[in-house]
Short mmCIF file of C-alpha atoms and ligand atoms in Angstrom, two decimals:
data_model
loop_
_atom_site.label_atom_id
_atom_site.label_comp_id
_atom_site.label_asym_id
_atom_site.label_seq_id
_atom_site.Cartn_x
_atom_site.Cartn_y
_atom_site.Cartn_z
CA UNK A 401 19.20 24.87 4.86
CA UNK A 402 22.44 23.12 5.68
CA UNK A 403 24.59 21.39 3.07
CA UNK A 404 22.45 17.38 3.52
CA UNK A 405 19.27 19.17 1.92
CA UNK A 406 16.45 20.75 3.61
CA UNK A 407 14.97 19.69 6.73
CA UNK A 408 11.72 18.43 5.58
CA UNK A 409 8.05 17.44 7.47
CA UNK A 410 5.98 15.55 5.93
CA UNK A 411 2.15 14.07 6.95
CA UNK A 412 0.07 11.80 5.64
CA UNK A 413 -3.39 11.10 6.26
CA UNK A 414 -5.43 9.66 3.22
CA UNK A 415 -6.98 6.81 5.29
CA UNK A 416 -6.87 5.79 8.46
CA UNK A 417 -2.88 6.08 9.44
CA UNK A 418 -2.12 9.65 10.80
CA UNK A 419 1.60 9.86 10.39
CA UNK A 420 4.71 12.37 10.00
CA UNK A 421 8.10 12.10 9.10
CA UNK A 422 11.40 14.34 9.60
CA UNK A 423 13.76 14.22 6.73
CA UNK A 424 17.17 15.68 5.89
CA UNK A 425 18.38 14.55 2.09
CA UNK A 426 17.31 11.43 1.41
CA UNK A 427 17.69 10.15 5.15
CA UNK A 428 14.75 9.60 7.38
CA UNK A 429 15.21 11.54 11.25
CA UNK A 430 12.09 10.13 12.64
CA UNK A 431 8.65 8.70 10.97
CA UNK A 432 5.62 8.05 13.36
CA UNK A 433 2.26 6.11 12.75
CA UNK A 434 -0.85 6.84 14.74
CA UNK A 435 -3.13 3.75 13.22
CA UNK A 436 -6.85 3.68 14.05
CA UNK A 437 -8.34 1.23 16.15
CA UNK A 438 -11.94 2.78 15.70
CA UNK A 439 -12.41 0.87 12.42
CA UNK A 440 -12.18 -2.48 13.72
CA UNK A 441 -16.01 -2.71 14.98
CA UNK A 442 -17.00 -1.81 11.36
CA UNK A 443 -15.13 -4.26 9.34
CA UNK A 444 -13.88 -1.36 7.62
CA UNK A 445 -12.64 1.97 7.31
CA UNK A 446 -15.29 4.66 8.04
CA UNK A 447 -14.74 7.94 6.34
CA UNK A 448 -16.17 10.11 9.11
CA UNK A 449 -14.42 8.39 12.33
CA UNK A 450 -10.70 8.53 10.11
CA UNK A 451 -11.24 12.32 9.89
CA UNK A 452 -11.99 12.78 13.12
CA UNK A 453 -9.35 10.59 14.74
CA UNK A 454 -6.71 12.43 12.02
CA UNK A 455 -8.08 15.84 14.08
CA UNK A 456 -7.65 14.14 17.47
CA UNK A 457 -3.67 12.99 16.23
CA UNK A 458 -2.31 15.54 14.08
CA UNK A 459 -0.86 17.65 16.88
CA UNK A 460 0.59 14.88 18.83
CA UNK A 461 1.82 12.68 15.89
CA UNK A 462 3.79 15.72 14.79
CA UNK A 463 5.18 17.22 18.02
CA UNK A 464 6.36 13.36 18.50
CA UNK A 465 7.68 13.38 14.94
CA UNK A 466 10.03 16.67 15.58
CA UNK A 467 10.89 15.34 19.30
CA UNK A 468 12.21 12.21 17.97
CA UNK A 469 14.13 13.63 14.78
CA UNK A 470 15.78 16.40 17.18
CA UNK A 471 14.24 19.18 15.69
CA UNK A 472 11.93 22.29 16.42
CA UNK A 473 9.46 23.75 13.82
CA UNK A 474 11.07 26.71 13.46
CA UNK A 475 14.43 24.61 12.09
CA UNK A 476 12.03 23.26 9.18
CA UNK A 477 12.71 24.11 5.58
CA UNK A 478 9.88 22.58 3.79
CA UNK A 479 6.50 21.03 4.90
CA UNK A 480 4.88 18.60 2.93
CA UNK A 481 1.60 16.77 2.80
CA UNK A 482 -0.72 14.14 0.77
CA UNK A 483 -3.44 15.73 -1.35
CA UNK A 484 -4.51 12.51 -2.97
CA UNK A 485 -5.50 10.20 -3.67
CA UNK A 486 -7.91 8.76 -0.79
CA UNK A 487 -10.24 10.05 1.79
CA UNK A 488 -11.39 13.75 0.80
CA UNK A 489 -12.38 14.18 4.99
CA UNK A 490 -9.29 12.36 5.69
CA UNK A 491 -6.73 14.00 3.26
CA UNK A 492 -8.12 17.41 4.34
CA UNK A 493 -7.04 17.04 7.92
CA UNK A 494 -3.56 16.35 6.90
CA UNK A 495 -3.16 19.00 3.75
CA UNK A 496 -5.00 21.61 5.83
CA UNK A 497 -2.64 21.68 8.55
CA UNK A 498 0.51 21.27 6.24
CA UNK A 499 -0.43 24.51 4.67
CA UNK A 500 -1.49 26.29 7.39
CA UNK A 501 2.28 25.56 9.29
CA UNK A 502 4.12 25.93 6.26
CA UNK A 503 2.57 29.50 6.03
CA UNK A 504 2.96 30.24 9.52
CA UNK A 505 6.67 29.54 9.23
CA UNK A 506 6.84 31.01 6.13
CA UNK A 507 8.52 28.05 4.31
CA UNK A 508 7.39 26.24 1.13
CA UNK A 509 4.80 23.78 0.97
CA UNK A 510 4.64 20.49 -1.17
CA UNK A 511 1.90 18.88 -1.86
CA UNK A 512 2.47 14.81 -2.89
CA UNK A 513 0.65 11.85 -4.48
CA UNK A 514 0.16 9.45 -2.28
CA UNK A 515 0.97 6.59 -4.70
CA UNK A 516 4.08 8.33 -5.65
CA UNK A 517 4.92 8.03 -1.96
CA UNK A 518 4.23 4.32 -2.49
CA UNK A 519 6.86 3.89 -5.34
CA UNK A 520 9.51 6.03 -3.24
CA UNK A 521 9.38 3.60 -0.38
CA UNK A 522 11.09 1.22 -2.83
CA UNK A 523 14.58 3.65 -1.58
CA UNK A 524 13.92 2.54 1.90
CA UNK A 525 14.53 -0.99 1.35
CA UNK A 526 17.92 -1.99 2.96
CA UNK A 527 18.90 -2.72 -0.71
CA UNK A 528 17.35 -0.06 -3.24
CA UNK A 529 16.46 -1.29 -6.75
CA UNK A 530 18.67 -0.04 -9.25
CA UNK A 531 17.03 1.56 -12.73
CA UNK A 532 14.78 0.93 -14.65
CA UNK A 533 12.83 -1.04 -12.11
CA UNK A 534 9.08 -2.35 -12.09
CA UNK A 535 7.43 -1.85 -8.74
CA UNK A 536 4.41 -3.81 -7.71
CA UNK A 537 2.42 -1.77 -5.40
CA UNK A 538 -0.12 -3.93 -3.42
CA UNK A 539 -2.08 -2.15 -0.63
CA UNK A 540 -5.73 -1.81 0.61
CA UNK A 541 -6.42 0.52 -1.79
CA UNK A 542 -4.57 0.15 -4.90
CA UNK A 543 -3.02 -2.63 -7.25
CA UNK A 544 -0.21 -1.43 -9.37
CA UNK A 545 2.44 -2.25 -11.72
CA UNK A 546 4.83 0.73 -12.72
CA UNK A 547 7.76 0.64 -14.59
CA UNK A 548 10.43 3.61 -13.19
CA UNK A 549 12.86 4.90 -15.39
CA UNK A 550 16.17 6.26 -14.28
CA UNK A 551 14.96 9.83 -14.12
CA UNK A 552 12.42 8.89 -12.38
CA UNK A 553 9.67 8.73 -14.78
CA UNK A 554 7.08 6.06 -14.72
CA UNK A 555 4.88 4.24 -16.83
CA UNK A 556 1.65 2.93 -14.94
CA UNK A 557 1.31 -0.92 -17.24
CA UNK A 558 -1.55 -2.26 -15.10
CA UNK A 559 -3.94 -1.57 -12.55
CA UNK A 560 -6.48 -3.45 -10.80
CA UNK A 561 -10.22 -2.82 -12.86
CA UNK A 562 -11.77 -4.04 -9.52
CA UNK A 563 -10.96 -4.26 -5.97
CA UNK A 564 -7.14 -3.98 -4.68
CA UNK A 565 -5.35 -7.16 -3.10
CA UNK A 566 -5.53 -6.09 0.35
CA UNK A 567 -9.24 -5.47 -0.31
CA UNK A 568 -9.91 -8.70 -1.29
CA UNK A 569 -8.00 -10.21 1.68
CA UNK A 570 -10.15 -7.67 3.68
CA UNK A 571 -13.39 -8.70 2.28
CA UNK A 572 -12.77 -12.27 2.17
CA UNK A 573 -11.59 -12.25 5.48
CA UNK A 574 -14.84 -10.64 6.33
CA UNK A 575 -16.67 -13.59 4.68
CA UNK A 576 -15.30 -16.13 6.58
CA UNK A 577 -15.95 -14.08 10.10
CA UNK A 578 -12.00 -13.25 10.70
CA UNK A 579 -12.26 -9.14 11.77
CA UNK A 580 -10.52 -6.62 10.26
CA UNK A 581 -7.79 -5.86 8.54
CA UNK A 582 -7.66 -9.50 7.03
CA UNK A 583 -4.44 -9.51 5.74
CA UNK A 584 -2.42 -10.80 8.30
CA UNK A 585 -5.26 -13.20 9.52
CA UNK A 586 -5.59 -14.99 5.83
CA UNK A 587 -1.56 -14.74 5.73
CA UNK A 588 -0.98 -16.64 9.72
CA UNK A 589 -3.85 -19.12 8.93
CA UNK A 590 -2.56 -19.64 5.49
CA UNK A 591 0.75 -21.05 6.78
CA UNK A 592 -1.27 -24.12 8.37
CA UNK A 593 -3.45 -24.73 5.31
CA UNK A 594 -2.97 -26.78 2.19
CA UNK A 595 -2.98 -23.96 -0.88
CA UNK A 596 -3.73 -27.04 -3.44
CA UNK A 597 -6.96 -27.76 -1.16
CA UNK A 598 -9.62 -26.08 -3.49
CA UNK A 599 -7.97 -24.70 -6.75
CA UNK A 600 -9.79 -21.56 -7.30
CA UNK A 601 -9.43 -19.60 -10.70
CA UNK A 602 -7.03 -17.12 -11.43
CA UNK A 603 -8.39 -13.93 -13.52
CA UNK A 604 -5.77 -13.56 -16.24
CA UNK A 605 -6.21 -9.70 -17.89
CA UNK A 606 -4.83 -8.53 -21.55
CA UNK A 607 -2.00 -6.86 -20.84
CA UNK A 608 -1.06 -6.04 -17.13
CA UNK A 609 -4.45 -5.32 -15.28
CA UNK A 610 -5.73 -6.68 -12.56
CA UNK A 611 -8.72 -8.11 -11.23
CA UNK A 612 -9.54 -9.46 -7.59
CA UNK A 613 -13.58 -9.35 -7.97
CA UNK A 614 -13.73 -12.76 -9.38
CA UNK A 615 -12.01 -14.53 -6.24
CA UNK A 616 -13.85 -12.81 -3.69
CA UNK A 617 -16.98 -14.45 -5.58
CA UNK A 618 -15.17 -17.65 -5.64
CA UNK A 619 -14.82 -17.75 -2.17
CA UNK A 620 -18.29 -16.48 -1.57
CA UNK A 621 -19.94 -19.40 -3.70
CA UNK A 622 -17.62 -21.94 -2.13
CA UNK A 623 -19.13 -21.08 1.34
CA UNK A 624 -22.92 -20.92 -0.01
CA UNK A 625 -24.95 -23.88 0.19
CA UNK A 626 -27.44 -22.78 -2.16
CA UNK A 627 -24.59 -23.27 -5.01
CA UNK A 628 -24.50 -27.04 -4.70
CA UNK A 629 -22.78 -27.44 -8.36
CA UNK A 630 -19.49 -25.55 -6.71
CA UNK A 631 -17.86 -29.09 -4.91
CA UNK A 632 -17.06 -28.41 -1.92
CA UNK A 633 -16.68 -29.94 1.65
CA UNK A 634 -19.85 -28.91 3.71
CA UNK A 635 -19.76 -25.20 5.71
CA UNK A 636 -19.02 -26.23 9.20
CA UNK A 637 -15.69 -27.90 7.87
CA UNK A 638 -14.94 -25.28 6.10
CA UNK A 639 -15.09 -22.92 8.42
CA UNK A 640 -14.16 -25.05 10.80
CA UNK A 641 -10.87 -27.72 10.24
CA UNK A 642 -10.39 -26.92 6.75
CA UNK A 643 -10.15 -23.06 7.27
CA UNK A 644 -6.68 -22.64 7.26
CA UNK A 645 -7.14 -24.80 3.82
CA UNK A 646 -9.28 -21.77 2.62
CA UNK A 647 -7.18 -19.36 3.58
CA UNK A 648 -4.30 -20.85 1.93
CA UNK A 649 -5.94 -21.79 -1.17
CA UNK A 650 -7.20 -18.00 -1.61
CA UNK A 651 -3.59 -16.49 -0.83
CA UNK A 652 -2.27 -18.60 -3.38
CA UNK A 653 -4.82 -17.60 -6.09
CA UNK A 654 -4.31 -14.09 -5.27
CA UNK A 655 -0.47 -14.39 -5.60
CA UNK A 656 -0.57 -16.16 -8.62
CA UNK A 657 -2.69 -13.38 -10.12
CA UNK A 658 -0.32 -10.58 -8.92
CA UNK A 659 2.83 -12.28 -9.99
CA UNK A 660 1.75 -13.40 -13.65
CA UNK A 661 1.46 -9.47 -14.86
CA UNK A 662 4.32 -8.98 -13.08
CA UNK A 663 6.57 -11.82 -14.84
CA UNK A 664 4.88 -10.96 -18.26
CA UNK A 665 6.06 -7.46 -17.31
CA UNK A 666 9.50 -8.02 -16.81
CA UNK A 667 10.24 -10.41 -20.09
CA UNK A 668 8.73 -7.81 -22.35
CA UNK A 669 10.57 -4.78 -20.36
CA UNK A 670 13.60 -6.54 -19.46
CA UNK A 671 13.81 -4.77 -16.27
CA UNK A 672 16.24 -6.64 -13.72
CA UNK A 673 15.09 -4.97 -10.37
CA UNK A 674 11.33 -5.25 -8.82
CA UNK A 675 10.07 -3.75 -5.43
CA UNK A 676 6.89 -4.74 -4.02
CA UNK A 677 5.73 -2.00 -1.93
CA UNK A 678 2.13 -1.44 -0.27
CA UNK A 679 0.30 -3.35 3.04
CA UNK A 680 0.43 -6.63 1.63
CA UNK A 681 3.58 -6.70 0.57
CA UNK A 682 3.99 -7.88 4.20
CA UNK A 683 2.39 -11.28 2.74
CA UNK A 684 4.71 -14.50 3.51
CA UNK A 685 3.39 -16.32 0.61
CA UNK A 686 3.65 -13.21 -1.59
CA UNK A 687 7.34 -12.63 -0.48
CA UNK A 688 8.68 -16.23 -1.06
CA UNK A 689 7.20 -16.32 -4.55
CA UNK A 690 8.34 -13.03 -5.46
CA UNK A 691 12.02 -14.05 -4.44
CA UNK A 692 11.80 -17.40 -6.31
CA UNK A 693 10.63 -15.49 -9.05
CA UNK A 694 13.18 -12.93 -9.37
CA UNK A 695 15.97 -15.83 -8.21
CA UNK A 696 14.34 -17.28 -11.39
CA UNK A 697 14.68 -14.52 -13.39
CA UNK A 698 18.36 -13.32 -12.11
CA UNK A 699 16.31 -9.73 -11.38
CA UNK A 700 17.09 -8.21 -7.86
CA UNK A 701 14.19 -7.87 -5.19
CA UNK A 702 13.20 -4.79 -3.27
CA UNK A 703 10.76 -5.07 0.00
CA UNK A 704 11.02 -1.90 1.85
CA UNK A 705 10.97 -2.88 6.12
CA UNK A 706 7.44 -3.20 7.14
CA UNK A 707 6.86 0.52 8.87
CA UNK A 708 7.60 1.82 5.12
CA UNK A 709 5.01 -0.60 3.17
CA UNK A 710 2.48 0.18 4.92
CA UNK A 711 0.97 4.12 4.55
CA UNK A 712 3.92 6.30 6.66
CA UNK A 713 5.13 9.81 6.17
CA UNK A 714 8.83 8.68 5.82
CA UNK A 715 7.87 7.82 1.88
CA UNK A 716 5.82 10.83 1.23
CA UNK A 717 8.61 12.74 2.31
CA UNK A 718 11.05 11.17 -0.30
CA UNK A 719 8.44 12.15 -2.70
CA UNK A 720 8.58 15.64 -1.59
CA UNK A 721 11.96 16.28 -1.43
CA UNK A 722 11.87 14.88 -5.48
CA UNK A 723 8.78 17.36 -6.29
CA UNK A 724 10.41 20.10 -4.11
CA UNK A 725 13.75 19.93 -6.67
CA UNK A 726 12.01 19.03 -9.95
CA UNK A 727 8.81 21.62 -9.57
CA UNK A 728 9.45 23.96 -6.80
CA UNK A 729 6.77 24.10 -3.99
CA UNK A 730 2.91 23.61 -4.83
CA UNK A 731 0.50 26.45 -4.44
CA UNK A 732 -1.36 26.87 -0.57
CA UNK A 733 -4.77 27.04 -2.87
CA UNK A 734 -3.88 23.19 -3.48
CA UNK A 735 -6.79 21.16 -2.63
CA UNK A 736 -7.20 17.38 -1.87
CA UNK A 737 -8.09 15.68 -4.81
CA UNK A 738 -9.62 11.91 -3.89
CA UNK A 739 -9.38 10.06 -7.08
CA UNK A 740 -6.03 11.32 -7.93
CA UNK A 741 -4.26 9.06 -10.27
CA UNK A 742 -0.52 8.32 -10.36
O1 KG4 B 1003 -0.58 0.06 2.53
P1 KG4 B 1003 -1.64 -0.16 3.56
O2 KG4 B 1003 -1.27 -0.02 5.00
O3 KG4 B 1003 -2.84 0.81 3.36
C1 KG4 B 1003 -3.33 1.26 2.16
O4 KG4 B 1003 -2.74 2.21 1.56
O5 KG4 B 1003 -4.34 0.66 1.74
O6 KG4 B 1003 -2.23 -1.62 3.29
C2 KG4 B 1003 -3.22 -2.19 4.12
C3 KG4 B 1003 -3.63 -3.51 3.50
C4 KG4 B 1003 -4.86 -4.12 4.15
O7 KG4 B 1003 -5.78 -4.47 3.15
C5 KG4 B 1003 -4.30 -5.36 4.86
O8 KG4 B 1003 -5.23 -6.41 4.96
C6 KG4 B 1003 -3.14 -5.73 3.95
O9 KG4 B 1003 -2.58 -4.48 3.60
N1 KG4 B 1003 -2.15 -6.56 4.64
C7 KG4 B 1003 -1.87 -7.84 4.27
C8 KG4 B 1003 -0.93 -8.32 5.20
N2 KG4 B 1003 -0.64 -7.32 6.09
C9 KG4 B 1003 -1.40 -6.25 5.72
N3 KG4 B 1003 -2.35 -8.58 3.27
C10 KG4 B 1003 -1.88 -9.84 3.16
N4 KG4 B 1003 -1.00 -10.38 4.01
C11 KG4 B 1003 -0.48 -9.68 5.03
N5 KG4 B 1003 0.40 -10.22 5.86
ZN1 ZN B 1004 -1.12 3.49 0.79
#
């Protein structure tokens, strides 16, 4: 190991991303991301084509990973991987092959949350929060707000109870025939649309929770003709010169219902930094109305570049090299474990 830290791999492969990272310290050497265009026809991510695809990458994405940081496996010090939560067929592709190189090399092996990788990503932004900071995470699969001390302990205040923001921009999306992933769809048509055109409610939760099941229904209803007492313009101009209207309109009840916990959050913690982390923190809308809230709220904001929002190996690695020095390495009889909380 030479005096930065130890030269660190890391994969990740919970969903449909197959992806490693090269670390040294805290800095990143190289991070690649193999996405998945097999999912597309399916409106969807399917479990069996993601594992198979992650068998098809793994070799390449990580021989690319090493070329690009400089380095040669035998140079490594560490290997790390995700073992949850997400895809059991998915996460074993990734896991089983960190273990089996770590062992062959005969150099620890870390085993990481994947939503821990998600709140470490907030250190990639070009300006890192400073602590105690709340992070929002907002991705296809999860909806979480998490208060990070300064030694890096975190309190989990809300979740979603239902779907996860991206999912709902995925699913509506779906509804109103846009493909797959809908996220940046909803967010380009969105910018051409009126967001006061239908005011759709906003789920407000005790406490911090989330929910996103509610507007998906909204939407739903809006578009179906058999629900005549939901006023609405007629379906063709709907999904026809008013859909940018739609789109708009949904993104801005969405927002409003992941920025309400997380202004409730930071009166009653006081916390003066926020990172939004996750896919959709790519959002325009979400991005301008997190600024103007923290600008409101004299609290500094944190939005990691794109590549490290969305799932990468760069932030699982961060998350490593923190589990490597707090707990030493994980056992090789770790197995993936789906529904892993954080
Ligand atoms: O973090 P991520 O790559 O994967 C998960 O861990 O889930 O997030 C993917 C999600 C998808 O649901 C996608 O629709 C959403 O992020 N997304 C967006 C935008 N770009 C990606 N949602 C809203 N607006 C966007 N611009
Ligand atoms: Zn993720």
């Amino acid at each position: 190991m030479n005096a930065d830290g130890p030269l660190l791999l890391a994969l990740e492969t919970s969903c449909d991303d197959t992806a490693a990272a090269v670390l040294r310290g805290g800095r990143v050497l190289s991070s690649v991301v193999a996405g998945q265009m097999e999912h597309a026809a399916w409106g969807g991510v399917v479990p069996e084509v993601a594992s198979r695809a992650h068998q098809r990458a793994v070799v390449p994405v990580v021989q690319e990973a090493l070329r690009q940081a400089g380095a040669s496996a035998s140079d490594l010090d560490a290997v790390a991987a995700t073992y949850g939560p997400g895809l059991a067929g998915a996460l074993l592709v990734g896991l089983s092959f960190a273990k089996a190189y770590a062992f062959g090399l005969g150099v620890p092996f870390v085993g990481v949350n994947h939503l821990e990788g998600h709140l470490y990503s907030a250190f990639l932004a070009d300006t890192p929060p400073a602590f105690p900071f709340l992070t929002l995470t907002v991705s296809g699969g999860h909806t979480m707000l998490v208060l990070v001390d300064k030694r890096f302990r975190h309190t989990v205040l809300g979740r979603t109870r239902d779907d996860a923001a991206g999912e709902a921009f995925d699913k509506v999306a779906k509804l109103l025939g846009l493909g797959y992933p809908g996220g940046p769809v909803v967010d380009r048509l969105a910018h051409d649309g009126d967001p006061a055109f239908i005011r759709f409610p906003r789920t407000r939760l005790p406490g911090y929770d989330f929910s996103f099941s509610g507007i998906k229904t909204a939407v739903r209803y809006t578009l179906d003709p058999i629900h005549a007492h939901v006023p609405k313009p007629d379906r063709d101009a709907l999904l026809g010169k008013h859909l940018p209207d739609l789109a708009a309109s949904f993104q801005a009840a969405v927002v409003d219902m992941l920025l309400d916990p997380l202004e409730r959050a930071m009166l009653d913690t006081g916390a003066k930094a926020v990172a939004v982390v996750g896919g959709v923190s790519a959002n325009t809308s979400l991005r301008a109305a997190a600024e103007a809230l923290c600008l409101k709220h004299g609290a500094t904001l944190s939005i990691p570049p794109l590549r490290y929002c969305t799932d990468n190996a760069a932030m699982m690695g961060l998350a490593a090299q923190h589990r490597l020095a707090a707990d030493g390495p994980s056992p090789l009889t770790l197995g993936v474990a789906p529904s892993l909380a954080l």
